[in-house]
XYZ file of C-alpha atoms in Angstrom:
666
model
C 8.998 -5.661 -21.535
C 7.244 -2.451 -21.512
C 4.016 -2.554 -19.651
C 0.354 -2.394 -21.976
C -0.131 0.638 -19.698
C 3.096 2.081 -21.251
C 2.178 1.130 -24.932
C -1.560 2.636 -24.439
C -0.430 5.596 -23.323
C 2.488 6.663 -25.969
C -0.315 5.415 -28.308
C -3.362 7.286 -27.031
C -1.411 10.198 -26.498
C 0.232 10.360 -30.004
C -3.613 9.796 -31.432
C -4.335 12.635 -29.062
C -1.655 15.167 -30.883
C -2.772 13.942 -33.989
C -6.317 15.134 -33.609
C -5.817 18.615 -32.225
C -2.306 19.078 -32.722
C -1.292 19.672 -28.808
C 1.385 18.142 -27.783
C 0.871 18.857 -23.886
C -1.767 16.852 -23.229
C -1.535 13.069 -22.060
C -3.541 10.386 -21.800
C -3.899 9.078 -18.267
C -4.019 5.543 -18.595
C -5.107 3.488 -15.480
C -5.859 0.584 -14.883
C -10.109 -0.074 -14.547
C -11.361 0.188 -11.304
C -14.155 -2.500 -12.707
C -13.566 -5.025 -14.967
C -17.097 -4.868 -16.627
C -15.574 -1.154 -18.555
C -12.611 -3.688 -19.173
C -8.503 -3.537 -18.430
C -8.074 0.558 -18.635
C -9.220 3.582 -18.920
C -7.764 6.745 -21.021
C -8.949 9.692 -19.131
C -6.800 12.651 -20.868
C -9.639 13.441 -23.256
C -11.146 15.511 -20.414
C -8.348 17.730 -20.393
C -8.064 18.492 -23.762
C -10.991 18.750 -24.575
C -11.231 21.325 -22.007
C -8.639 23.832 -23.954
C -10.319 23.202 -27.295
C -13.501 24.031 -26.072
C -14.661 20.970 -27.478
C -17.297 17.755 -26.231
C -14.829 15.270 -24.991
C -17.381 12.788 -26.147
C -16.927 13.426 -29.870
C -13.120 14.359 -29.418
C -12.733 10.830 -28.398
C -14.055 9.438 -30.731
C -11.966 11.260 -33.302
C -8.930 9.782 -31.028
C -10.284 6.382 -31.275
C -10.823 6.696 -35.204
C -7.314 7.210 -35.620
C -5.712 4.974 -32.572
C -4.307 2.092 -33.613
C -3.950 -0.513 -30.752
C -5.753 -3.684 -32.466
C -2.379 -5.997 -31.638
C -2.980 -4.922 -27.987
C -6.750 -4.206 -27.489
C -9.601 -5.105 -28.455
C -12.063 -2.494 -30.265
C -12.031 0.741 -28.314
C -15.363 2.403 -26.682
C -15.853 5.424 -25.396
C -18.218 6.059 -22.839
C -19.352 8.261 -20.358
C -18.022 11.864 -20.899
C -15.135 11.227 -22.919
C -13.146 7.796 -21.247
C -11.623 5.527 -23.507
C -12.463 1.673 -22.071
C -9.769 -0.344 -23.259
C -9.951 -3.925 -23.267
C -6.029 -6.538 -23.972
C -6.642 -9.450 -26.072
C -5.941 -12.819 -25.119
C -3.712 -13.406 -27.411
C -1.393 -10.427 -26.195
C -1.865 -11.774 -22.047
C 0.112 -14.892 -23.572
C 2.473 -13.837 -25.330
C 3.428 -11.049 -22.555
C 3.375 -14.006 -20.042
C 5.725 -16.138 -22.179
C 7.896 -13.158 -22.447
C 7.893 -13.227 -18.535
C 8.338 -16.940 -18.373
C 11.725 -16.397 -20.721
C 12.900 -14.039 -18.103
C 13.257 -15.330 -14.697
C 15.941 -12.989 -13.447
C 14.177 -9.629 -14.659
C 10.177 -10.824 -15.027
C 10.884 -8.537 -18.791
C 10.774 -5.267 -16.366
C 12.988 -3.128 -18.268
C 15.438 -0.810 -16.109
C 15.269 1.936 -16.959
C 16.347 4.373 -19.465
C 18.016 7.619 -17.504
C 18.990 5.343 -14.403
C 20.748 8.066 -11.837
C 23.286 7.559 -8.941
C 20.911 7.448 -6.279
C 22.493 8.182 -2.499
C 19.722 6.494 0.326
C 20.422 8.272 3.990
C 18.789 5.548 6.351
C 18.766 3.771 9.867
C 20.961 6.238 11.479
C 21.290 4.868 14.748
C 22.682 6.367 17.460
C 26.085 5.508 18.946
C 26.325 4.257 22.737
C 22.424 3.587 22.722
C 20.372 0.649 21.691
C 18.136 0.845 18.636
C 14.618 0.472 19.218
C 11.152 0.341 17.507
C 11.904 4.521 16.561
C 14.305 2.930 13.830
C 12.601 0.226 12.538
C 10.602 2.383 9.693
C 13.474 4.477 8.529
C 15.762 0.678 8.419
C 13.396 -0.594 6.594
C 11.997 1.646 4.421
C 14.995 2.283 3.187
C 16.791 -0.844 2.497
C 13.271 -1.319 0.439
C 13.752 1.937 -1.229
C 17.448 0.751 -1.772
C 16.173 -2.585 -3.354
C 13.398 -1.230 -5.827
C 15.780 1.668 -7.207
C 18.724 -0.487 -7.755
C 16.092 -3.119 -9.318
C 15.247 -1.009 -11.520
C 18.819 0.141 -12.975
C 19.330 2.977 -10.689
C 23.457 2.960 -9.085
C 21.948 3.032 -5.691
C 24.923 4.528 -2.725
C 23.506 2.955 1.380
C 24.882 5.653 3.432
C 24.215 5.015 7.249
C 24.735 8.427 8.717
C 25.189 7.261 12.425
C 25.082 9.742 15.116
C 28.234 8.973 16.454
C 29.810 12.570 17.301
C 29.157 15.233 20.097
C 28.777 16.174 23.547
C 26.682 13.136 24.256
C 30.244 11.522 24.480
C 31.747 12.447 26.780
C 29.919 10.525 29.284
C 29.915 7.694 26.732
C 34.053 7.332 27.463
C 33.361 8.201 31.041
C 30.363 5.023 31.016
C 33.493 3.181 29.611
C 35.812 4.196 32.264
C 33.812 3.190 34.876
C 32.976 -0.290 33.640
C 36.886 -0.792 33.268
C 36.919 0.204 37.108
C 34.125 -2.529 38.088
C 35.972 -4.901 36.386
C 39.201 -4.095 38.300
C 37.500 -3.826 41.611
C 35.135 -6.755 40.707
C 32.385 -5.347 41.436
C 30.123 -3.243 38.909
C 29.568 -0.179 41.788
C 27.864 1.409 39.007
C 24.834 -0.572 38.933
C 24.240 -0.442 42.911
C 25.129 3.424 43.082
C 22.957 4.291 40.227
C 20.493 2.794 42.502
C 20.996 4.543 45.111
C 21.256 8.171 43.570
C 17.761 7.337 41.964
C 16.351 6.399 46.107
C 18.245 9.281 47.573
C 16.374 12.155 45.216
C 14.218 13.878 47.104
C 17.557 13.896 50.180
C 19.484 15.977 48.928
C 22.239 15.741 52.163
C 22.498 12.199 51.167
C 22.926 12.666 47.633
C 25.550 14.900 47.607
C 27.260 12.778 50.134
C 27.363 9.930 48.243
C 27.891 12.016 45.044
C 31.555 12.584 47.118
C 31.934 9.469 47.647
C 32.060 8.626 44.476
C 34.021 11.395 43.715
C 36.718 10.737 45.796
C 36.947 6.640 44.671
C 37.136 8.048 41.115
C 40.227 10.551 41.721
C 41.852 7.261 43.427
C 40.891 4.840 40.697
C 42.437 7.648 38.031
C 45.968 8.113 39.739
C 45.924 4.293 40.369
C 45.587 3.715 36.680
C 48.853 6.002 35.919
C 51.628 4.933 34.933
C 54.026 7.637 33.074
C 52.361 10.515 34.159
C 48.831 10.799 35.716
C 45.733 9.908 33.412
C 47.572 8.015 31.226
C 45.167 4.939 31.339
C 48.209 2.962 30.957
C 47.626 0.207 33.832
C 44.150 -0.839 33.526
C 41.674 1.768 30.835
C 44.289 1.211 27.815
C 44.689 -2.797 27.950
C 40.855 -2.942 28.608
C 39.980 -1.165 26.061
C 42.262 -3.648 23.689
C 40.906 -6.350 25.299
C 37.153 -5.014 24.787
C 36.660 -6.181 21.107
C 36.689 -9.661 22.253
C 33.939 -9.285 25.369
C 30.582 -11.406 25.007
C 28.785 -8.365 23.484
C 25.560 -8.859 24.747
C 26.899 -8.669 28.307
C 29.018 -5.949 27.457
C 26.092 -3.961 25.999
C 23.988 -4.662 29.386
C 26.928 -3.700 30.994
C 27.977 -0.352 28.941
C 24.121 0.832 29.536
C 23.687 0.658 33.090
C 27.433 2.446 32.971
C 26.324 5.036 30.624
C 23.042 5.530 32.719
C 24.966 6.215 35.944
C 27.905 8.976 34.485
C 24.400 10.879 32.842
C 22.735 10.894 36.394
C 25.776 10.897 38.653
C 27.153 14.468 36.029
C 22.849 15.916 37.082
C 22.900 15.268 40.635
C 26.587 17.004 40.948
C 26.006 19.636 38.237
C 25.821 22.046 39.892
C 28.169 21.015 43.758
C 31.233 22.825 44.922
C 33.124 19.679 43.864
C 36.565 19.611 42.155
C 38.228 16.394 40.471
C 41.757 16.546 38.789
C 42.180 16.181 35.318
C 45.458 15.873 33.108
C 46.886 19.563 33.199
C 44.699 20.921 36.192
C 41.232 20.201 37.674
C 37.087 20.447 36.423
C 33.994 20.822 38.391
C 32.947 17.057 38.831
C 29.377 17.910 37.263
C 31.462 18.899 34.259
C 33.219 16.205 33.546
C 32.432 14.639 30.655
C 32.416 17.951 28.670
C 36.037 17.998 29.269
C 36.125 14.917 28.347
C 34.252 16.123 24.957
C 37.127 18.462 24.223
C 39.827 16.079 24.552
C 37.698 13.594 21.878
C 37.468 16.704 19.275
C 41.238 17.327 19.666
C 42.104 13.371 18.949
C 45.471 14.381 16.970
C 47.122 15.331 20.549
C 49.416 12.401 21.523
C 47.972 12.437 24.793
C 43.900 12.160 24.169
C 44.822 8.742 22.664
C 42.853 6.697 25.116
C 40.124 8.964 24.231
C 40.356 8.060 20.840
C 40.842 4.376 21.239
C 37.760 4.694 23.761
C 35.401 6.302 21.267
C 36.379 4.131 18.551
C 35.704 1.366 20.863
C 32.556 2.458 21.860
C 31.318 2.822 18.152
C 32.529 -1.040 17.600
C 30.895 -2.236 20.545
C 27.534 -0.286 19.423
C 28.046 -1.047 15.504
C 28.307 -5.113 16.612
C 25.099 -4.421 18.404
C 23.166 -2.506 15.353
C 24.776 -5.592 12.782
C 22.947 -8.502 14.740
C 19.628 -6.282 13.990
C 20.560 -5.721 10.288
C 21.378 -9.530 9.983
C 17.772 -10.356 11.608
C 16.260 -7.829 9.372
C 18.262 -9.266 6.205
C 20.126 -5.705 5.686
C 23.721 -5.348 5.379
C 25.793 -2.343 5.167
C 29.120 -2.531 3.663
C 32.329 -0.512 6.100
C 31.715 2.316 3.436
C 28.470 3.105 3.312
C 28.703 4.041 7.725
C 30.005 7.352 7.756
C 28.917 8.840 10.673
C 28.829 12.188 11.810
C 32.493 11.959 12.454
C 33.510 12.010 8.975
C 32.131 15.443 8.453
C 33.642 16.863 11.493
C 36.718 17.920 9.759
C 34.434 19.776 6.815
C 31.689 21.982 9.222
C 34.071 24.911 9.576
C 34.292 25.119 5.515
C 30.904 24.953 5.762
C 30.068 27.805 7.979
C 33.233 30.021 6.423
C 31.374 29.318 2.569
C 28.243 30.056 4.132
C 29.639 33.274 5.389
C 31.635 34.577 2.532
C 28.611 34.037 0.275
C 26.844 36.011 2.060
C 24.075 33.903 3.346
C 25.125 32.727 7.057
C 24.911 36.051 9.466
C 25.103 36.653 13.925
C 22.248 36.455 14.890
C 22.681 36.503 19.116
C 26.231 35.271 18.609
C 25.408 32.674 16.766
C 25.712 31.948 13.531
C 22.781 32.033 11.162
C 21.398 31.342 7.530
C 17.987 32.562 7.023
C 16.434 31.084 3.743
C 13.960 32.325 1.979
C 9.950 31.962 2.670
C 10.482 30.300 6.092
C 8.566 32.443 8.976
C 8.133 31.764 12.601
C 3.923 31.844 13.883
C 4.874 35.740 14.839
C 5.780 36.487 10.827
C 9.796 36.462 11.755
C 12.093 35.071 9.512
C 13.291 31.325 10.467
C 16.593 30.557 11.328
C 18.692 27.649 10.348
C 21.578 27.510 12.560
C 25.047 26.361 11.751
C 26.624 27.393 14.582
C 26.107 28.112 18.041
C 27.069 30.951 19.765
C 29.741 28.297 21.861
C 30.889 27.755 19.326
C 29.038 24.034 18.587
C 28.097 22.932 15.539
C 24.421 21.358 14.973
C 23.012 18.648 12.912
C 22.397 20.951 9.770
C 25.886 21.820 10.042
C 26.194 18.292 9.087
C 23.791 17.484 7.006
C 24.979 20.486 4.679
C 28.499 18.781 4.656
C 27.346 15.440 4.072
C 25.115 16.992 1.196
C 28.229 18.766 -0.294
C 30.215 15.178 0.009
C 27.372 13.483 -1.318
C 27.253 15.704 -4.639
C 31.257 16.558 -5.369
C 32.322 13.458 -4.152
C 29.909 10.499 -5.059
C 28.576 12.335 -8.106
C 24.990 11.958 -6.379
C 22.191 12.737 -8.644
C 19.777 12.461 -6.438
C 19.658 11.838 -2.089
C 16.757 10.546 -0.654
C 16.565 11.021 3.238
C 14.596 8.546 4.838
C 13.463 9.376 8.584
C 10.756 10.907 10.580
C 8.372 13.113 9.549
C 8.552 15.202 12.289
C 11.338 16.268 10.889
C 10.143 17.546 7.204
C 10.902 21.640 8.601
C 14.280 20.530 9.281
C 14.689 19.140 5.712
C 12.588 21.807 3.946
C 15.529 24.237 5.452
C 18.499 22.633 4.685
C 17.362 21.812 0.773
C 16.494 25.830 1.008
C 19.615 26.383 2.181
C 22.377 23.756 0.097
C 20.022 24.922 -3.244
C 20.847 28.513 -2.383
C 24.330 28.284 -1.705
C 25.024 26.149 -4.573
C 25.958 22.780 -3.526
C 22.819 21.496 -5.573
C 22.108 22.452 -8.917
C 18.546 21.920 -10.129
C 19.659 18.981 -11.695
C 19.994 17.181 -8.668
C 16.815 16.098 -6.632
C 17.290 16.252 -2.721
C 13.727 13.808 -1.294
C 12.553 13.590 1.990
C 10.807 10.290 3.052
C 8.886 10.838 5.501
C 6.759 8.240 7.862
C 4.727 8.213 10.936
C 5.221 6.457 14.233
C 4.421 2.773 15.301
C 1.695 3.379 18.156
C 0.600 0.756 20.537
C -2.705 -0.559 20.894
C -3.959 1.735 22.992
C -3.186 4.535 19.779
C -0.353 5.990 21.797
C 3.472 5.951 20.758
C 4.397 2.033 21.065
C 6.569 2.032 24.744
C 7.391 -0.589 27.201
C 4.973 -0.560 30.420
C 7.897 1.580 32.367
C 7.737 4.062 29.369
C 10.577 3.097 27.125
C 10.959 2.924 23.641
C 10.806 -0.945 22.602
C 13.949 -2.685 21.923
C 13.900 -3.384 18.490
C 15.633 -6.259 19.605
C 12.915 -7.087 21.828
C 10.094 -6.635 19.488
C 11.852 -9.196 16.804
C 12.490 -12.201 19.363
C 8.678 -11.625 20.733
C 7.834 -11.692 16.693
C 9.556 -14.635 16.266
C 8.413 -16.395 19.375
C 4.614 -16.012 18.910
C 5.935 -17.362 15.108
C 7.142 -20.364 16.300
C 4.341 -21.099 18.568
C 1.791 -20.892 15.617
C 4.323 -23.529 13.883
C 4.108 -25.411 16.149
C 0.190 -25.738 16.442
C -0.227 -25.646 12.296
C 2.824 -28.546 12.130
C 3.563 -30.078 14.513
C 5.643 -33.419 13.514
C 8.547 -30.461 11.039
C 12.221 -30.834 12.630
C 12.940 -28.731 15.315
C 14.956 -26.983 12.847
C 12.504 -26.355 10.269
C 10.292 -25.028 12.933
C 13.129 -22.730 13.875
C 13.514 -21.629 10.513
C 9.943 -21.081 9.552
C 9.620 -19.385 12.988
C 12.388 -16.859 11.915
C 11.063 -16.029 8.373
C 7.208 -15.808 9.402
C 8.305 -13.491 12.099
C 10.376 -11.738 10.587
C 8.553 -10.743 7.698
C 5.727 -10.219 9.585
C 6.810 -7.247 11.217
C 8.231 -6.188 8.279
C 5.790 -6.304 5.788
C 2.767 -5.184 8.002
C 5.210 -1.694 7.934
C 5.546 -1.803 4.175
C 1.548 -2.400 4.126
C 0.917 0.857 5.740
C 0.912 3.945 3.894
C 4.379 5.360 5.295
C 2.664 8.934 5.938
C 0.634 7.663 8.061
C 1.113 6.448 12.041
C 0.278 2.803 12.311
C -0.615 0.417 15.231
C 1.483 -2.327 15.861
C -0.151 -5.479 16.505
C 1.273 -9.072 16.473
C -2.379 -11.085 16.361
C -2.550 -9.254 13.290
C 0.296 -9.300 11.398
C 0.910 -12.759 12.320
C -2.605 -13.553 10.980
C -2.913 -16.297 7.766
C -6.041 -14.218 6.283
C -5.521 -10.689 5.132
C -2.688 -8.315 3.499
C 0.052 -10.203 6.002
C 3.224 -11.878 5.300
C 2.511 -15.376 6.461
C -0.320 -14.755 3.871
C 1.738 -14.247 0.857
C 4.311 -17.084 2.744
C 1.292 -19.606 2.682
C 0.800 -18.239 -0.676
C 3.964 -19.082 -2.141
C 4.720 -22.352 -0.189
C 0.666 -23.541 -1.735
C 2.049 -22.900 -5.090
C 5.464 -24.915 -5.067
C 3.258 -27.705 -3.227
C 1.592 -27.980 -6.910
C 4.775 -29.396 -8.000
C 5.327 -31.621 -4.889
C 2.424 -33.367 -5.659
C 3.072 -33.628 -9.028
C 4.394 -37.306 -9.488
C 1.175 -38.919 -7.715
C -0.312 -37.164 -10.709
C 2.046 -38.816 -12.954
C 2.808 -34.765 -14.357
C 6.577 -33.721 -14.776
C 6.452 -29.584 -13.875
C 9.595 -29.066 -15.159
C 9.439 -31.116 -17.948
C 6.322 -29.418 -18.899
C 6.935 -25.588 -18.815
C 10.407 -26.747 -20.633
C 8.331 -27.974 -23.601
C 6.030 -24.834 -23.766
C 6.641 -22.840 -26.640
C 3.193 -20.803 -26.566
C -0.375 -21.176 -24.169
C -4.243 -20.272 -24.494
C -5.688 -18.994 -22.112
C -9.536 -19.787 -22.182
C -11.417 -19.611 -18.342
C -12.072 -16.447 -16.912
C -9.739 -16.479 -14.049
C -6.795 -18.034 -16.451
C -7.727 -14.765 -18.588
C -7.752 -12.196 -14.839
C -4.571 -14.516 -13.454
C -2.210 -13.735 -16.116
C -3.724 -9.966 -16.784
C -2.340 -9.118 -13.258
C 0.872 -11.031 -13.588
C 1.857 -8.717 -16.549
C 0.612 -5.087 -13.901
C 3.539 -6.295 -11.997
C 6.413 -3.909 -13.720
C 3.718 -1.442 -12.990
C 3.660 -1.787 -9.628
C 7.617 -1.731 -8.990
C 7.463 1.638 -11.146
C 4.773 3.077 -8.932
C 6.361 1.807 -5.483
C 9.965 3.494 -6.901
C 8.468 7.023 -7.879
C 6.609 7.690 -5.194
C 9.015 5.548 -2.465
C 5.844 3.678 -1.005
C 6.015 0.004 -0.670
C 2.874 -0.137 -0.491
C 1.913 -0.098 -3.384
C 4.059 -3.252 -3.622
C 2.156 -4.900 -0.909
C -1.113 -4.248 -2.255
C -0.509 -5.432 -5.533
C 1.179 -8.792 -4.195
C -1.714 -9.481 -2.127
C -4.520 -8.987 -4.933
C -2.339 -11.633 -7.363
C -2.565 -13.784 -4.206
C -6.448 -13.403 -3.888
C -6.072 -13.947 -7.873
C -4.337 -17.083 -7.480
C -6.745 -17.581 -5.103
C -9.748 -18.107 -7.069
C -7.713 -19.382 -10.482
C -6.530 -22.207 -7.830
C -10.288 -22.818 -6.407
C -11.935 -22.912 -10.528
C -9.310 -24.426 -12.377
C -7.119 -27.607 -11.474
C -4.226 -27.835 -12.450
C -2.459 -31.853 -11.947
C -5.822 -32.937 -12.643
C -6.158 -30.594 -16.346
C -6.343 -31.807 -19.533
C -3.391 -32.035 -21.036
C -3.918 -29.311 -23.441
C -4.716 -26.651 -20.340
C -2.666 -27.922 -18.103
C 0.669 -26.535 -19.582
C -0.547 -22.666 -19.530
C -2.346 -23.325 -16.225
C 1.464 -24.660 -14.777
C 2.759 -21.498 -16.354
C 0.356 -19.249 -14.293
C 1.753 -21.012 -11.289
C 4.980 -20.578 -12.147
C 4.477 -16.816 -12.975
C 2.572 -15.969 -9.573
C 5.008 -17.833 -7.245
C 7.951 -16.546 -9.330
C 6.357 -13.187 -9.074
C 5.461 -13.629 -5.220
C 9.273 -14.530 -4.124
C 11.039 -11.834 -6.339
C 8.223 -8.919 -4.585
C 9.049 -10.631 -1.001
C 12.605 -11.542 -1.456
C 13.917 -9.705 -3.680
C 12.020 -6.166 -3.343
C 10.824 -6.039 0.463
C 13.575 -8.181 1.794
C 11.535 -10.892 3.203
C 12.238 -14.505 3.366
C 9.940 -17.353 1.376
C 9.200 -20.429 2.768
C 8.416 -24.522 0.812
C 6.329 -24.961 3.425
C 4.652 -24.131 6.113
């Protein structure tokens, strides 16, 4: 079903062209800001009048004279300097509602006429690090964008571009090795020694003595873990890696983070110390051991590096198990082939640099290989470089992004690629898009879109942190949301069963967190407040969940009034809308498709939440003034249908598009 706005846009635009002979102007039909002026307003006459040097009000009158919209609207009115006010006919609204009613899956919203294969790159956590509040917005905004685009008929390919490669993985693998040795010793020594490193930070002699003791034990453990060749890990490390997948993920994650922090602190302390340690094939300075491990990791084809490959795969799997738990709680899924990390593109990076050089786009600058895309300059007015290979041969995010976009366009055949990231990465994406275009890897027929978002702030207006200054763990934030929601459920409905209280608390708590993010303009920062987001009043998930439950309760109460709701709905073949509140609610239900389309066009879920909130308010006004179960039979059918369509729309918007559970009891 085409929306009223779309039909009016087409017909008024056609009339404008007929009157003026110009085809470059549109009607610009928008909902009227004040209901007393009608339902819609066409504002495009003024621009056309300026072009023709005509009086806009007179021109609007001529357009109205040739306009044929009697099947949709009452007689149009020319107002102000040349607006055309439009009021829908009740019969048109009633017919539209019946069409929506007979299409419970799509609610009479047509798919787009020209679907695009679209890749959406979102979430992108880093392996070996816990997901924190900074990952919330990309994860849920990206999921919502995928849902909305897919509903409108686009072929959507999700891509979770995880950070699973790079120099930090030397430390990651060493952390895993220390976990193994801690278990072999029966003592997680690294936890105590991390505290000792911190406490002795102001005493260089004590730090060095501690580091030497750690180094000596490290060498002893390394030699003990050898079978056929030194450092082959056959006795301890490889068996540990094979068993890792069977351990409790939460406990392993806690131990791993402690071991990783231990390695980081140890290497920072020993980087400048004259202290070597044996490795396969020689020795390295102890403070540079992780760099050596990274070198072995990046040469996974060598048989002697098998344990590094196994360790990297296990850390990756451990991290993804942690992420999967968060995704499951947020109602988000990624298939295995949708998780494509930086490691996938590692073998393509050299070709990216080579191709850019051969095209004359990349040049050497101070030993690094850079592209200087046109139009980008520093504050000093100098050309701004996009570095694709550092002077030491290392590749950067830009190189990986270029390799990824080539894969997405050439292999996945994407016609649009959407990146959902922090607004602070704006310059990187502008330059990366420019380089991809200049290289010919992305043609003019392919859209590259950077969907930006602001920060999540604490009550003090600064980025949300723990008391110790660390990023709030996403797991902890969701736990607290559910706990707070459970307390509200306990207070409001103490007679519910424990299982039902838990189910409602999960739906309300997680939904509140997601909705609070969605309902804010994504480009703005917003203040995170549990009190506000869990409120049953205002533009919140609990308010909408309550509105849905309230509507469903009507059907529960119906037998007490000798009303069979399902039977009466099935018998409806047409309705009449007589009351003002019935008309208002009916008109607004017909606008749902416009809200979905607007959310998709601008990648802004807040357009959708704003619609759902206003819909719930209009239903409340309708329910207050128009009895449903107690209405006369001639009125009850229309009112039951309005209730049914409101519930379907709220459920579709919350559950299908925003990924927020609805509940039939609060």
